[in-house]
Amino acid sequence: MKIITSNLSQSIIGLINNKMISRKIVKLDIVWKLISFLSKVPFMAQLIQNSYYSFFSYPKTIQLHINTECNYNCVYCYVNNKKVKTLNTEKLLNIITQAKKLGVYNIDFLGGEPFLHKDFYKLLKYASKQNMSITIFTNGILINDEWIRKIKKLSTQVLLVIKYDYNEKIYDKLTGTKQNFTKVKKIIRKCMNAKIQVITFAVITKFNVNYVDRMIANSLKLGALPMFERYLPVKDEKINKKLEISKEGWEQALINITKFYSGIKEIVEGVGYLSGGMCSCFGNNLSIMQDGTAKPCPEAPFVLNVGNVNNISLKKIWKNFEKKRKEWLIIPEECKQCKNKYLCRGGCKAHTFIKYQNLKNKDPLCNSNIPTTYPHCIFSLVRLLKKQNQTIIKK
């Protein structure tokens, strides 16, 4: 495997020069640049995004939370009630069927820890049979040779999003585990060697906010692309005090992340504009929680739910979603002069609602002219790659 250098801006340029990024994206470079340019023209971004939402009258991705069981004890976990009655396998299969009929082409499996679900492979095979693109959010520790063989047998490509961090000390502290960090790194390498795509996923907290650039470099050395999420407040204020980052800390993290993407800035922004913003939550992703509650983001408060799959069809839920989306995506007044307003749309809606109990304010961590949702752009790029059935890292 070629080792990508830790020089962040050169890394992503190297990906393109060595054709590790999908040829289609590179060939359509002029298209993404054009979209990025047009979106800076007054009214054009809104026109492009309105057209996008009119064309995609269905969610692009269903985030399906299949269980509450987990072998980790992450302090930032948003699964508050682990005793909730979860959807059974038959219902989960029915949701996948409904999603396919609705036009959904991405299915994300989340938990708990999805690899602990007794029928997980049955769910994977069924989604694959429906020709749906699959993403699995996991801590990765249960992925062994047998699971790798099973994943390789699936007819559609699978993307693994594996929990990661800067070092073992921070990893153990945030996940409530011991001595798993080194094991996970070996598992990531093993998956990459098997040509299974991997994204490393880290939640940025006070413990690791100063190491984002090194986490990016370390992830690339493993052969994986990095993804980050900010810490979102939980009910325990003591935990929030220990983990919540400042505006300044998030701004520095964003600077390091945008350096990584600097070589393909126009592509990233073009995809972002065309997708309705850097983060597709509240836009075209639908999260189905363990009890069947449907929300615009898995971390959004319950009050923002749009129904429950136990009571109404997925089609009806999406109609509710579309009605609500107009008010969710209204750009806050204090953001209207920002050049990135159509990329960012006011920032993280879930965090804003948790902080202010409304969506009229801008992102609590907004402190610069960089879109605060920039870390999510990785999904837009990788999902384009997945549609082309191409790996990211060259063997």
Short mmCIF file of N, CA and C in Angstrom, two decimals, residues 32 35-37 39-40 45-46 48-49 53 258 265-281 329 331 335 338-349 363 369-377 380:
data_model
loop_
_atom_site.label_atom_id
_atom_site.label_comp_id
_atom_site.label_asym_id
_atom_site.label_seq_id
_atom_site.Cartn_x
_atom_site.Cartn_y
_atom_site.Cartn_z
N TRP A 32 -17.99 20.41 -10.88
CA TRP A 32 -18.02 20.80 -9.47
C TRP A 32 -17.54 22.25 -9.31
N ILE A 35 -20.36 24.54 -10.40
CA ILE A 35 -21.41 24.62 -9.38
C ILE A 35 -20.94 25.48 -8.22
N SER A 36 -19.68 25.28 -7.81
CA SER A 36 -19.13 26.08 -6.72
C SER A 36 -19.13 27.57 -7.07
N PHE A 37 -18.75 27.89 -8.33
CA PHE A 37 -18.73 29.29 -8.78
C PHE A 37 -20.13 29.87 -8.84
N SER A 39 -22.77 28.99 -7.31
CA SER A 39 -23.41 29.08 -6.00
C SER A 39 -23.01 30.32 -5.23
N LYS A 40 -21.95 30.98 -5.70
CA LYS A 40 -21.54 32.23 -5.05
C LYS A 40 -22.27 33.44 -5.66
N ALA A 45 -27.39 29.80 -5.57
CA ALA A 45 -27.27 28.68 -4.63
C ALA A 45 -28.65 28.20 -4.20
N GLN A 46 -29.52 29.15 -3.89
CA GLN A 46 -30.87 28.79 -3.48
C GLN A 46 -31.61 28.08 -4.62
N ILE A 48 -30.23 26.34 -7.10
CA ILE A 48 -29.64 25.02 -7.27
C ILE A 48 -30.16 24.05 -6.21
N GLN A 49 -30.21 24.52 -4.96
CA GLN A 49 -30.64 23.63 -3.89
C GLN A 49 -32.13 23.34 -3.94
N TYR A 53 -33.75 19.58 -4.20
CA TYR A 53 -34.78 19.00 -3.34
C TYR A 53 -36.02 18.62 -4.13
N THR A 258 -9.96 21.81 6.83
CA THR A 258 -10.03 22.44 5.50
C THR A 258 -8.67 22.44 4.81
N LYS A 265 -10.76 21.86 -3.08
CA LYS A 265 -11.73 22.75 -2.45
C LYS A 265 -12.98 22.96 -3.31
N GLU A 266 -12.78 23.20 -4.61
CA GLU A 266 -13.94 23.45 -5.48
C GLU A 266 -14.83 22.22 -5.60
N ILE A 267 -14.20 21.03 -5.65
CA ILE A 267 -14.99 19.81 -5.73
C ILE A 267 -15.82 19.63 -4.46
N VAL A 268 -15.17 19.79 -3.32
CA VAL A 268 -15.85 19.65 -2.03
C VAL A 268 -17.02 20.63 -1.93
N GLU A 269 -16.77 21.88 -2.27
CA GLU A 269 -17.83 22.89 -2.16
C GLU A 269 -18.92 22.67 -3.21
N GLY A 270 -18.52 22.25 -4.42
CA GLY A 270 -19.51 21.98 -5.45
C GLY A 270 -20.46 20.87 -5.04
N VAL A 271 -19.89 19.78 -4.50
CA VAL A 271 -20.71 18.68 -4.02
C VAL A 271 -21.58 19.15 -2.86
N GLY A 272 -20.99 19.99 -1.99
CA GLY A 272 -21.74 20.52 -0.84
C GLY A 272 -22.93 21.36 -1.26
N TYR A 273 -22.73 22.26 -2.20
CA TYR A 273 -23.83 23.09 -2.70
C TYR A 273 -24.92 22.23 -3.34
N LEU A 274 -24.48 21.29 -4.17
CA LEU A 274 -25.44 20.46 -4.89
C LEU A 274 -26.21 19.53 -3.95
N SER A 275 -25.60 19.19 -2.81
CA SER A 275 -26.25 18.28 -1.85
C SER A 275 -27.10 19.03 -0.84
N GLY A 276 -27.22 20.33 -0.98
CA GLY A 276 -28.04 21.09 -0.04
C GLY A 276 -27.30 21.48 1.22
N GLY A 277 -25.99 21.43 1.18
CA GLY A 277 -25.19 21.80 2.35
C GLY A 277 -24.19 20.72 2.69
N MET A 278 -23.19 21.09 3.48
CA MET A 278 -22.14 20.15 3.87
C MET A 278 -22.70 18.98 4.66
N CYS A 279 -23.65 19.26 5.54
CA CYS A 279 -24.27 18.21 6.34
C CYS A 279 -25.66 17.93 5.80
N SER A 280 -25.94 16.65 5.53
CA SER A 280 -27.23 16.32 4.92
C SER A 280 -28.33 16.03 5.94
N CYS A 281 -27.98 16.05 7.24
CA CYS A 281 -29.03 15.95 8.25
C CYS A 281 -29.95 17.17 8.15
N LEU A 329 -34.53 24.49 7.48
CA LEU A 329 -33.40 24.99 6.69
C LEU A 329 -33.44 26.49 6.45
N ILE A 331 -32.33 30.00 6.81
CA ILE A 331 -31.03 30.51 7.25
C ILE A 331 -31.23 31.57 8.33
N CYS A 335 -26.88 34.98 9.93
CA CYS A 335 -26.02 34.30 8.96
C CYS A 335 -26.21 34.82 7.53
N CYS A 338 -23.31 36.04 5.44
CA CYS A 338 -22.14 35.15 5.35
C CYS A 338 -22.04 34.55 3.96
N LYS A 339 -20.85 34.51 3.40
CA LYS A 339 -20.65 33.98 2.05
C LYS A 339 -20.90 32.47 1.97
N ASN A 340 -20.84 31.80 3.13
CA ASN A 340 -21.00 30.36 3.15
C ASN A 340 -22.40 29.92 3.59
N LYS A 341 -23.35 30.83 3.56
CA LYS A 341 -24.66 30.52 4.15
C LYS A 341 -25.35 29.32 3.51
N TYR A 342 -25.12 29.08 2.21
CA TYR A 342 -25.78 27.94 1.57
C TYR A 342 -24.98 26.64 1.68
N LEU A 343 -23.73 26.74 2.10
CA LEU A 343 -22.95 25.55 2.41
C LEU A 343 -23.21 25.11 3.85
N CYS A 344 -23.37 26.08 4.72
CA CYS A 344 -23.46 25.84 6.16
C CYS A 344 -24.91 25.85 6.66
N ARG A 345 -25.73 26.74 6.09
CA ARG A 345 -27.15 26.89 6.45
C ARG A 345 -27.36 27.10 7.95
N GLY A 346 -26.45 27.85 8.56
CA GLY A 346 -26.58 28.14 9.99
C GLY A 346 -25.86 27.16 10.89
N GLY A 347 -25.23 26.15 10.27
CA GLY A 347 -24.43 25.21 11.06
C GLY A 347 -25.18 23.97 11.50
N CYS A 348 -24.72 23.38 12.58
CA CYS A 348 -25.29 22.13 13.09
C CYS A 348 -26.65 22.41 13.74
N LYS A 349 -27.71 21.94 13.09
CA LYS A 349 -29.07 22.20 13.57
C LYS A 349 -29.34 21.50 14.90
N ASP A 363 -25.21 28.43 14.60
CA ASP A 363 -24.46 27.37 15.28
C ASP A 363 -23.74 27.93 16.51
N ASN A 369 -15.25 32.25 9.16
CA ASN A 369 -15.92 32.20 7.85
C ASN A 369 -15.81 30.83 7.21
N ILE A 370 -15.47 29.81 8.01
CA ILE A 370 -15.43 28.43 7.52
C ILE A 370 -16.75 27.77 7.89
N PRO A 371 -17.42 27.07 6.95
CA PRO A 371 -18.67 26.37 7.31
C PRO A 371 -18.45 25.43 8.48
N THR A 372 -19.25 25.56 9.53
CA THR A 372 -19.02 24.76 10.73
C THR A 372 -19.35 23.28 10.52
N THR A 373 -20.01 22.96 9.41
CA THR A 373 -20.35 21.56 9.12
C THR A 373 -19.36 20.94 8.13
N TYR A 374 -18.23 21.57 7.91
CA TYR A 374 -17.26 21.12 6.92
C TYR A 374 -16.82 19.66 7.12
N PRO A 375 -16.67 19.16 8.36
CA PRO A 375 -16.21 17.77 8.53
C PRO A 375 -17.10 16.74 7.86
N HIS A 376 -18.36 17.08 7.56
CA HIS A 376 -19.29 16.12 6.98
C HIS A 376 -19.10 15.94 5.48
N CYS A 377 -18.29 16.80 4.84
CA CYS A 377 -18.16 16.73 3.38
C CYS A 377 -17.58 15.41 2.92
N SER A 380 -20.13 13.05 1.24
CA SER A 380 -20.53 13.37 -0.13
C SER A 380 -19.52 12.81 -1.12
#
